[in-house]
Coordinates of C-alpha atoms and ligand atoms in Angstrom, one line a residue:
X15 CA -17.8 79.6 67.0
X16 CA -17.0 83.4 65.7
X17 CA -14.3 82.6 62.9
X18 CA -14.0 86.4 62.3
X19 CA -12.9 87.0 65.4
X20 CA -9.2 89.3 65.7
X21 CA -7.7 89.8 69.0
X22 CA -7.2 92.8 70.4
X23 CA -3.1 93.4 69.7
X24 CA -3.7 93.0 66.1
X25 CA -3.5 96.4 64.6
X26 CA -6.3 96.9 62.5
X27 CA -4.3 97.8 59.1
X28 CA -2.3 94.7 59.4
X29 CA -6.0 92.4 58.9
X30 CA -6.4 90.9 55.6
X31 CA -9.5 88.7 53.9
X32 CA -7.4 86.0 53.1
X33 CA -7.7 82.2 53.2
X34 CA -5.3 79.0 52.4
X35 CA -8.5 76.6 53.7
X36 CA -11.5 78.3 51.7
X37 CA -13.1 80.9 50.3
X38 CA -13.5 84.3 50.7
X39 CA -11.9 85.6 48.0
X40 CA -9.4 82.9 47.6
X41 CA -10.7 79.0 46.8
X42 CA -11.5 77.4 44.7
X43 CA -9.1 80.3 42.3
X44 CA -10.1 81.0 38.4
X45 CA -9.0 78.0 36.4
X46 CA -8.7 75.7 39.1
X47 CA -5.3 77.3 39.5
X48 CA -5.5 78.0 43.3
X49 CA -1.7 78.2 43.6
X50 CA -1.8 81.7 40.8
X51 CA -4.8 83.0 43.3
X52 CA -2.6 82.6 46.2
X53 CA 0.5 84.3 44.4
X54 CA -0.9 87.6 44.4
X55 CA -0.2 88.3 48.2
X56 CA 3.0 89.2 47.0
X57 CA 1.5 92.2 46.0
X58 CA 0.8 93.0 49.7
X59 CA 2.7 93.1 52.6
X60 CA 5.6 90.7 54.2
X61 CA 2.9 89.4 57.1
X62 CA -0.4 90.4 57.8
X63 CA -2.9 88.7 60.0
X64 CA -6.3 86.5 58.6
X65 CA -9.0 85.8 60.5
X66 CA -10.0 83.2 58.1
X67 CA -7.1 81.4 57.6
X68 CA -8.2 78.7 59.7
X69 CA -10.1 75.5 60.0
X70 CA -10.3 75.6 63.9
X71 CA -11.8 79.3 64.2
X72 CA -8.5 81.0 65.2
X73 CA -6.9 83.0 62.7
X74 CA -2.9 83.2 61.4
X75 CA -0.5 85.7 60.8
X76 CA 0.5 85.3 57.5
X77 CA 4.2 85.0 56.4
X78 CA 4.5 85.7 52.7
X79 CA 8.6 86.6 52.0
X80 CA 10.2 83.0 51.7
X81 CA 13.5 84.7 53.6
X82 CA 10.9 85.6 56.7
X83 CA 9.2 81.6 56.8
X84 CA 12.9 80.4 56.9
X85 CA 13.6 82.5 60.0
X86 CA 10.3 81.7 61.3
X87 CA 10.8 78.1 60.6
X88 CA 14.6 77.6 61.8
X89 CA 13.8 79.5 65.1
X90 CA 12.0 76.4 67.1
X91 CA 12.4 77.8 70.7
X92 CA 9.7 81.0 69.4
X93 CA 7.4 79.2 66.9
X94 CA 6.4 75.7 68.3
X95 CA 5.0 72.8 66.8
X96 CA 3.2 71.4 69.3
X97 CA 0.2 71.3 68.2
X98 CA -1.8 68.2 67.9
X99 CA -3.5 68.4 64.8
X100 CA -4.9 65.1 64.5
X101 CA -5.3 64.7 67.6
X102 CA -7.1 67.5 68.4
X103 CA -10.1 65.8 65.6
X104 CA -10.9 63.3 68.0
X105 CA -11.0 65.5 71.5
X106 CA -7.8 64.3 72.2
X107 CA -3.9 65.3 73.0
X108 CA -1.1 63.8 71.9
X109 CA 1.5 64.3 69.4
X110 CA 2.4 63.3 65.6
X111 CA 5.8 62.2 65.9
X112 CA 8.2 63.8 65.2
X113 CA 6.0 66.5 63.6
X114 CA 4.7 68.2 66.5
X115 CA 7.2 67.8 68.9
X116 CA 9.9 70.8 69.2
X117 CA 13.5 70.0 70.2
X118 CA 15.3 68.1 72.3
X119 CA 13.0 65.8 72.0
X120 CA 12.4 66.6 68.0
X121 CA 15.8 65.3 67.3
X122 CA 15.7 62.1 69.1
X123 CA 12.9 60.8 67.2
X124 CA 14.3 61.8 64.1
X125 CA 17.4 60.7 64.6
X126 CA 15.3 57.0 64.8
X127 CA 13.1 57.6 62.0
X128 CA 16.0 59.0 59.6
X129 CA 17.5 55.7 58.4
X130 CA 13.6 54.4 57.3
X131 CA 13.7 57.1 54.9
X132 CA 17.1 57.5 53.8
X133 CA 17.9 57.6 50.0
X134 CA 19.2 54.4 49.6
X135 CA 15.8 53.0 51.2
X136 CA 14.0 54.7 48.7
X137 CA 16.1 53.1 46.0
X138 CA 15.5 49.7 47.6
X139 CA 11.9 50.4 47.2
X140 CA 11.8 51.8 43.2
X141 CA 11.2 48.5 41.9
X142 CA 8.1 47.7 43.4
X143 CA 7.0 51.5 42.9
X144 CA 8.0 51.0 38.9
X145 CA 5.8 48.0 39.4
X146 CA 2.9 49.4 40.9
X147 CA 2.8 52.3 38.5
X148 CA 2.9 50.5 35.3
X149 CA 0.2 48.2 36.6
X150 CA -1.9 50.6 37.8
X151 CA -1.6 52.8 34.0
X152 CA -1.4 49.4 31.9
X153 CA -5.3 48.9 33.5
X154 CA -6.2 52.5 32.8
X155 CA -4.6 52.2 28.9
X156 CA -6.8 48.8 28.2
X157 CA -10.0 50.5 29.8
X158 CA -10.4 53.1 27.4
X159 CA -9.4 56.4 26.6
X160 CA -10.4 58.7 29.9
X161 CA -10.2 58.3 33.4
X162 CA -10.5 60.2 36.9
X163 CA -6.5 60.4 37.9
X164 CA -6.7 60.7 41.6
X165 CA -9.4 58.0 41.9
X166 CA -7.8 55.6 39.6
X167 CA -4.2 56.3 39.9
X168 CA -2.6 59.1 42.5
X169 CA -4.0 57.2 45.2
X170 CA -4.2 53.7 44.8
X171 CA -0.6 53.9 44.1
X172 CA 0.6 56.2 47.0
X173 CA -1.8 54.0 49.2
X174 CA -0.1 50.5 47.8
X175 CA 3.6 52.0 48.8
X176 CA 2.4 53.6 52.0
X177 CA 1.3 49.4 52.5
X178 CA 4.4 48.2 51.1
X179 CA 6.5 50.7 53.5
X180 CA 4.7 49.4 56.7
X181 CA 5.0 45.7 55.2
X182 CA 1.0 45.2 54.4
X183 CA -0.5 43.3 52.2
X184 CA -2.3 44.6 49.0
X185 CA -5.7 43.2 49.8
X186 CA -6.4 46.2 52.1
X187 CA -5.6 48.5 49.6
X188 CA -9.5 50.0 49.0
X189 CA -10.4 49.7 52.8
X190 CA -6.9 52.3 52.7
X191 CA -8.0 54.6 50.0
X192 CA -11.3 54.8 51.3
X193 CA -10.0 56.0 55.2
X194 CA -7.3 58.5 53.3
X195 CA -9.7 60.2 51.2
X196 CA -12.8 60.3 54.3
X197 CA -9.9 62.1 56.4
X198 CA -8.8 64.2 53.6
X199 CA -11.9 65.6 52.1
X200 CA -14.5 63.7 54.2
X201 CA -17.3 66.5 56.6
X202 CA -17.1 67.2 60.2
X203 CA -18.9 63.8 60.7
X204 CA -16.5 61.5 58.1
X205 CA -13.2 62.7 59.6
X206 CA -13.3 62.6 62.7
X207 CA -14.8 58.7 62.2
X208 CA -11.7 58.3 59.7
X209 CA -9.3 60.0 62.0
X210 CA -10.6 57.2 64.8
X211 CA -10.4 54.0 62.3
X212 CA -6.5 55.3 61.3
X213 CA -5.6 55.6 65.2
X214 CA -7.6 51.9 66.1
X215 CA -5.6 49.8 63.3
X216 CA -2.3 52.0 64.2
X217 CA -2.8 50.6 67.8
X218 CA -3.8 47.4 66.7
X219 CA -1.0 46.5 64.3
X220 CA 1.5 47.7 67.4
X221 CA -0.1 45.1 69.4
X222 CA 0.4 42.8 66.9
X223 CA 4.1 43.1 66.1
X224 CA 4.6 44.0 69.5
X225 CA 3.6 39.6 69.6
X226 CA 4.9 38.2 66.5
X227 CA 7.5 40.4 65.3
X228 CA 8.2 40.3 61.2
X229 CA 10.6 42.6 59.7
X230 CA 8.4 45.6 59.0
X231 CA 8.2 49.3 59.9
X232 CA 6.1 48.4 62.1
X233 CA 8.2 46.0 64.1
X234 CA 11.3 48.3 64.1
X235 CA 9.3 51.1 65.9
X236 CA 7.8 48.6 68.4
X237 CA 11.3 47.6 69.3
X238 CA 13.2 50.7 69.0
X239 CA 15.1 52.4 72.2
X240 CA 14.7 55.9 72.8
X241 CA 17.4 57.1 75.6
X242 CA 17.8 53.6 76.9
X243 CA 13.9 52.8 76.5
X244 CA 11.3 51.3 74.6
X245 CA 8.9 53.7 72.9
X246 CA 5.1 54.4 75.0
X247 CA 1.9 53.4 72.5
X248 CA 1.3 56.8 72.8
X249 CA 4.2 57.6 70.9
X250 CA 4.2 54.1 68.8
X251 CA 0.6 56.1 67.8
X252 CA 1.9 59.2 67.0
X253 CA 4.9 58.0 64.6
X254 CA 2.0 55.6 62.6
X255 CA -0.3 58.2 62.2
X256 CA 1.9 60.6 61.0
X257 CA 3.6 58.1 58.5
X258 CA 0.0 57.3 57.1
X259 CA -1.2 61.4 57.1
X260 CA 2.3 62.7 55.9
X261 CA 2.8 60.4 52.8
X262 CA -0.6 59.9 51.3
X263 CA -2.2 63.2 50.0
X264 CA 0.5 64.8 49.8
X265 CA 2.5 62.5 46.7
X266 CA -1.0 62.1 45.3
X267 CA -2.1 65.7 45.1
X268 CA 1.5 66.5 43.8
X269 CA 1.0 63.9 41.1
X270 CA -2.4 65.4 40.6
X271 CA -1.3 69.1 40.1
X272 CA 1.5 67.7 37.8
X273 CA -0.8 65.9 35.8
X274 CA -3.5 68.9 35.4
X275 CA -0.5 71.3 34.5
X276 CA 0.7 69.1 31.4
X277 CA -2.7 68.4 30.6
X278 CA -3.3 72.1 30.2
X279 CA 0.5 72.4 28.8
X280 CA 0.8 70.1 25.4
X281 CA 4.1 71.2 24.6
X282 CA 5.7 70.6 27.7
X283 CA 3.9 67.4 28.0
X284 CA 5.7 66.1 24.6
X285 CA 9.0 67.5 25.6
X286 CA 8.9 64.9 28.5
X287 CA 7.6 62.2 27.0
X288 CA 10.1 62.5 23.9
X289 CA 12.8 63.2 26.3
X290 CA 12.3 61.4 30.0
X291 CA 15.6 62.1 30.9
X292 CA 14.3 66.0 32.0
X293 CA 11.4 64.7 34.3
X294 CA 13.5 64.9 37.3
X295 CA 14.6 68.6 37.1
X296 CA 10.7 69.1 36.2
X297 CA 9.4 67.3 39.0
X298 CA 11.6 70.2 40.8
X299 CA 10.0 73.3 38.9
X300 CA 6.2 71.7 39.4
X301 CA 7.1 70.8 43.2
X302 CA 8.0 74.5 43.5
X303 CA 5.1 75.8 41.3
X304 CA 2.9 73.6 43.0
X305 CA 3.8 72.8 46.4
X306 CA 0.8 71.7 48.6
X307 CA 1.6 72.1 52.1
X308 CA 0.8 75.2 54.8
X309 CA 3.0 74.6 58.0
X310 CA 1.5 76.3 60.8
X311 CA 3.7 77.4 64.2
X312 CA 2.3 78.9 67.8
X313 CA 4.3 81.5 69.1
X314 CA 5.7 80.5 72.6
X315 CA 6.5 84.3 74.0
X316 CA 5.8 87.3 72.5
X317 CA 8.0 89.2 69.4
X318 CA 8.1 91.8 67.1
X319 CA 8.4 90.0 63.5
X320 CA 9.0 92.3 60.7
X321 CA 6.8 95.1 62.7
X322 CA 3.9 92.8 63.4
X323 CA 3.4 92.2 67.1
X324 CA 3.2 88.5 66.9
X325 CA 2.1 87.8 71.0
X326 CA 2.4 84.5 72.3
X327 CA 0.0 81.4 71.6
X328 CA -0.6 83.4 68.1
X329 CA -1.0 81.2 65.3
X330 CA 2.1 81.2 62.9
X331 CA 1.5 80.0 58.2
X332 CA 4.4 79.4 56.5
X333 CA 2.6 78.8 53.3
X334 CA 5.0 76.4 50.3
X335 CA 2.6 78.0 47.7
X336 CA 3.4 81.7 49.1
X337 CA 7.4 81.1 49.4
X338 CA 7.5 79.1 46.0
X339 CA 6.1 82.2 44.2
X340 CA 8.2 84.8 46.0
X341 CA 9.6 87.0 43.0
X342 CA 12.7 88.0 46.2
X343 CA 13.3 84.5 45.7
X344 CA 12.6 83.2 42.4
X345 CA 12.9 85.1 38.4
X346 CA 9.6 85.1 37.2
X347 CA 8.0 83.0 39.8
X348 CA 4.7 82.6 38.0
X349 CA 6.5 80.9 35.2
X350 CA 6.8 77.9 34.8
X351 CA 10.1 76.6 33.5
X352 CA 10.5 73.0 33.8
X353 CA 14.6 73.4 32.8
X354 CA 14.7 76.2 36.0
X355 CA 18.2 75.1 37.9
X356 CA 19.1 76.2 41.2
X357 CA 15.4 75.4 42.3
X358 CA 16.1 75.9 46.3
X359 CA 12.1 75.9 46.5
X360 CA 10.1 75.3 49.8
X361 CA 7.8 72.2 48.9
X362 CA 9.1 70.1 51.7
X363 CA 9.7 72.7 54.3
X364 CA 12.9 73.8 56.0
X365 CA 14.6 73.5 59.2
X366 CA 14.4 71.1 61.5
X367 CA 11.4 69.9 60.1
X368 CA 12.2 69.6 56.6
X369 CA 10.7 66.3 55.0
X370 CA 12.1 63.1 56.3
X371 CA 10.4 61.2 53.3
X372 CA 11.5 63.6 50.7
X373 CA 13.2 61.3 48.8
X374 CA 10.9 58.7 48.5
X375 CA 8.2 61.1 47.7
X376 CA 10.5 62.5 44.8
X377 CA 10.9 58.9 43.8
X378 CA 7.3 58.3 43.4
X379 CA 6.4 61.4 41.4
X380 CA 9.5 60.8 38.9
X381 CA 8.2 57.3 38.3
X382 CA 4.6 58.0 38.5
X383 CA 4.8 60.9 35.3
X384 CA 7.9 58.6 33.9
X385 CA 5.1 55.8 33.6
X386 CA 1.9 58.0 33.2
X387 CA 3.9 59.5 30.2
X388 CA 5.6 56.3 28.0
X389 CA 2.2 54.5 28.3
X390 CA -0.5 57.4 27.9
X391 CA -0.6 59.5 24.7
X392 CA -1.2 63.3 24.7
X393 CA -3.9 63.9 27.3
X394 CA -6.1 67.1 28.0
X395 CA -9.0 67.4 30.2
X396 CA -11.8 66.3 29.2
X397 CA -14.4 68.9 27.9
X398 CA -17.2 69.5 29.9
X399 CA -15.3 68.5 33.2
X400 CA -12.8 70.9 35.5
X401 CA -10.6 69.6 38.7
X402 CA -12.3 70.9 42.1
X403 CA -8.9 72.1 44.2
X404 CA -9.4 72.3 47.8
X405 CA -7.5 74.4 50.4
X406 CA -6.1 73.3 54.3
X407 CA -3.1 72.6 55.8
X408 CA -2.5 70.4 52.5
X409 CA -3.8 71.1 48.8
X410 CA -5.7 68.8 47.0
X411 CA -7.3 68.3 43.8
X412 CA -10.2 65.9 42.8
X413 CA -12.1 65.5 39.6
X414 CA -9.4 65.4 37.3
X415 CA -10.8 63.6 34.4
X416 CA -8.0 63.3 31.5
X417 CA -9.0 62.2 28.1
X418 CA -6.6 61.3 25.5
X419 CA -7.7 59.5 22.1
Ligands
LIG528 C1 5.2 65.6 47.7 C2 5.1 65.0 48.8 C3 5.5 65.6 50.2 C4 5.5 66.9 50.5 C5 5.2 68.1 49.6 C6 5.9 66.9 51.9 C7 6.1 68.1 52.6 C8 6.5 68.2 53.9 C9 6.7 69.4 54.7 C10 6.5 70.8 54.1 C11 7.1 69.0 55.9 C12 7.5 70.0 57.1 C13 6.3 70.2 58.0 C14 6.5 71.2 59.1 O1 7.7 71.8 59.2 O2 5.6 71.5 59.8 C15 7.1 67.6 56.0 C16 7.4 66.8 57.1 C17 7.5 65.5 57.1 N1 7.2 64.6 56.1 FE1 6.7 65.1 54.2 N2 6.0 65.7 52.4 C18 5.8 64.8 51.3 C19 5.9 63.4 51.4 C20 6.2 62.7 52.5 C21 6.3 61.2 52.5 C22 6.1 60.3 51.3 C23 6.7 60.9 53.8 C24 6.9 59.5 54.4 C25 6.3 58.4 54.2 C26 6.8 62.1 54.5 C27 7.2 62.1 55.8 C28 7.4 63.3 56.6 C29 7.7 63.3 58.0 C30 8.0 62.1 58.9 C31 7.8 64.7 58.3 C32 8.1 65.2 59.7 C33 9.6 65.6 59.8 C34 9.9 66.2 61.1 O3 9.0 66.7 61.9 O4 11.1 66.2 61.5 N3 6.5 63.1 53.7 N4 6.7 67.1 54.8

């Protein structure tokens, strides 16, 4: 498969060597700081098109101004989301719901999903985050003075809520970590064998509550109506699979940027832990600094965008980590100013896509540096180490070893 390969209405001028997946020229960035590589395209123009920006060897345009991704974004009847991602890994069709479904039929499955993930259900649920966290760091604290952070804490804890969300016990917690991280950063054989395992228990547990009902997410979707009917297991599949793909990496790579940024920032690491009371406006500034998630659209006719001749079936980024650092947008963009108000960043999307399970992700990252910070003295990385970032659809860091004494 040619990944180079530019069709024949892209104007030659309007090509760039650019990539949110890899490397060339792009990943893994000086300093492990791939969100400051990525900022520089605001030195170029509004959209270009990259033949590399791709996993499945068709290239993007690129939308860089955060003003153009909102109109991109907010238009649904030109840029699509049907796209089966996921699916797609195991030489299959069907949606992630509501993800990839444009309206009508978008809002319908919203509308039923909306009330899972409301604020007050992410309040109900802060107590056994709280106690997840603290028992998760209180191990770390007694085992010594270093650890790996997304091994030991960013994902055992999102796993244990994702469990606790869809009512499953803890005991399956490694069997969880180890499908979330094969899918996430596993090779072309792990993934696709991860992607399958997800899509068998999704189907399974269905079947299961679909029998002896309990009162669990699970449950709710097995017995919810859609327009006077009960949902088909191909779209009982699509909501579970989403759920476990859209909360997972994402919360734990946030918590893992977080962490490396007040590792390698000791002063704003001790204004937090002496004063907690600012880690929710932070939480803000580092979702906007560094936002982890590339939202891709397909054209469904052909336009004119900002004089690129976008043509349709053409692959559409709306980058978070090119909007967040739009200096159009935001003062100083590459600064990071944890008391920054008015923060109207991009981390979880906009339109009528925007994160249903923003609140509960925000929840999580508050309590998860609220914890990490009152039990762990002032940490760096440790010497001799650096975190490996890795590009896609959604950022991630590994290797984060922190050391503190
Ligand atoms: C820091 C953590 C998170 C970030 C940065 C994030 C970001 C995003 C973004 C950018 C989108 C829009 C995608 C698009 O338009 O194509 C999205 C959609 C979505 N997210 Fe999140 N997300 C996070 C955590 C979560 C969590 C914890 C859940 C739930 C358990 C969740 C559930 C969803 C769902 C259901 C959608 C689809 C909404 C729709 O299509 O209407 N997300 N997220």
């Amino acid at each position: 498969m040619a990944i180079n390969w530019v069709p024949d209405h892209i104007p030659p001028e309007m090509v760039r060597d650019f990539s949110l997946f890899k490397s060339p020229g792009m990943l893994p960035a000086p300093n492990g700081d791939p969100h400051a590589a990525v900022a520089c395209v605001h030195a170029g123009p509004p959209i270009f098109y990259s033949p590399y920006n791709t996993r499945d060897g068709r290239g993007t345009w690129v939308i860089t101004r955060a003003s153009d991704q909102r109109r991109v974004l907010q238009d649904a009847e030109t840029f699509s989301s049907h796209r089966s991602i996921f699916a797609s890994a195991l030489g299959e069709n069907w949606p992630m719901i509501p993800l990839e479904l444009d309206p009508p039929a978008h809002g319908i499955f919203r509308s039923l999903l909306n009330p899972l993930l409301s604020p007050k259900r992410a309040m109900v649920l802060e107590p056994a985050i709280r106690e997840r966290a603290v028992a998760l760091i209180d191990r770390i604290a007694a085992a010594g003075t270093s650890c790996d952070v997304m091994k030991e804490f960013a994902f055992p804890f999102t796993v244990n809520i994702f469990l606790r969300f869809l009512g499953l016990p803890d005991h399956r917690l490694d069997t969880f970590v180890g499908w979330a991280k094969d899918l996430i950063h596993g090779n072309h054989l792990k993934r696709p064998a991860a992607a399958q395992t997800i899509v068998a228990f999704i189907d399974e547990l269905a079947t299961k509550r679909r029998k002896d009902p309990v009162d669990d997410f699970m449950t709710f979707i097995v017995q919810a109506q859609v327009e006077g009917r009960q949902l088909s297991d191909a779209e009982v599949r699509g909501i579970g699979v989403l759920v476990f793909v859209a909360g997972l990496d994402t919360v734990a790579a946030a918590i893992g940027f977080d962490l490396a940024y007040l590792a390698r920032n000791l002063k704003d690491q001790e204004l937090l832990r002496s004063e907690p009371d600012r880690i929710a406006l932070a939480v803000e500034e580092l979702l906007r600094a560094y936002p982890t998630v590339q939202m891709i659209r397909v054209a469904t006719k052909d336009i004119d965008f900002e004089g690129a001749p976008i043509r349709k079936g053409d692959y559409v980024s709306c980058a978070t980590m090119i909007a967040n650092r739009d200096p159009a947008e935001f003062e100083c963009p590459n600064t990071i100013d944890l008391a920054r108000e008015n923060n109207r960043h991009a981390a979880f999307g906009y339109g009528p896509h925007r994160c249903l399970g923003s609140h509960l992700a925000r929840r999580e990252i508050v309590i998860g540096l609220e914890e990490w910070l009152a039990r762990i003295p002032a940490f760096r990385i440790k010497k001799g180490t650096a975190p490996i970032t890795s590009g896609g659809h959604v950022f991630g860091i590994k290797n984060l070893i922190l050391h503190w004494s």
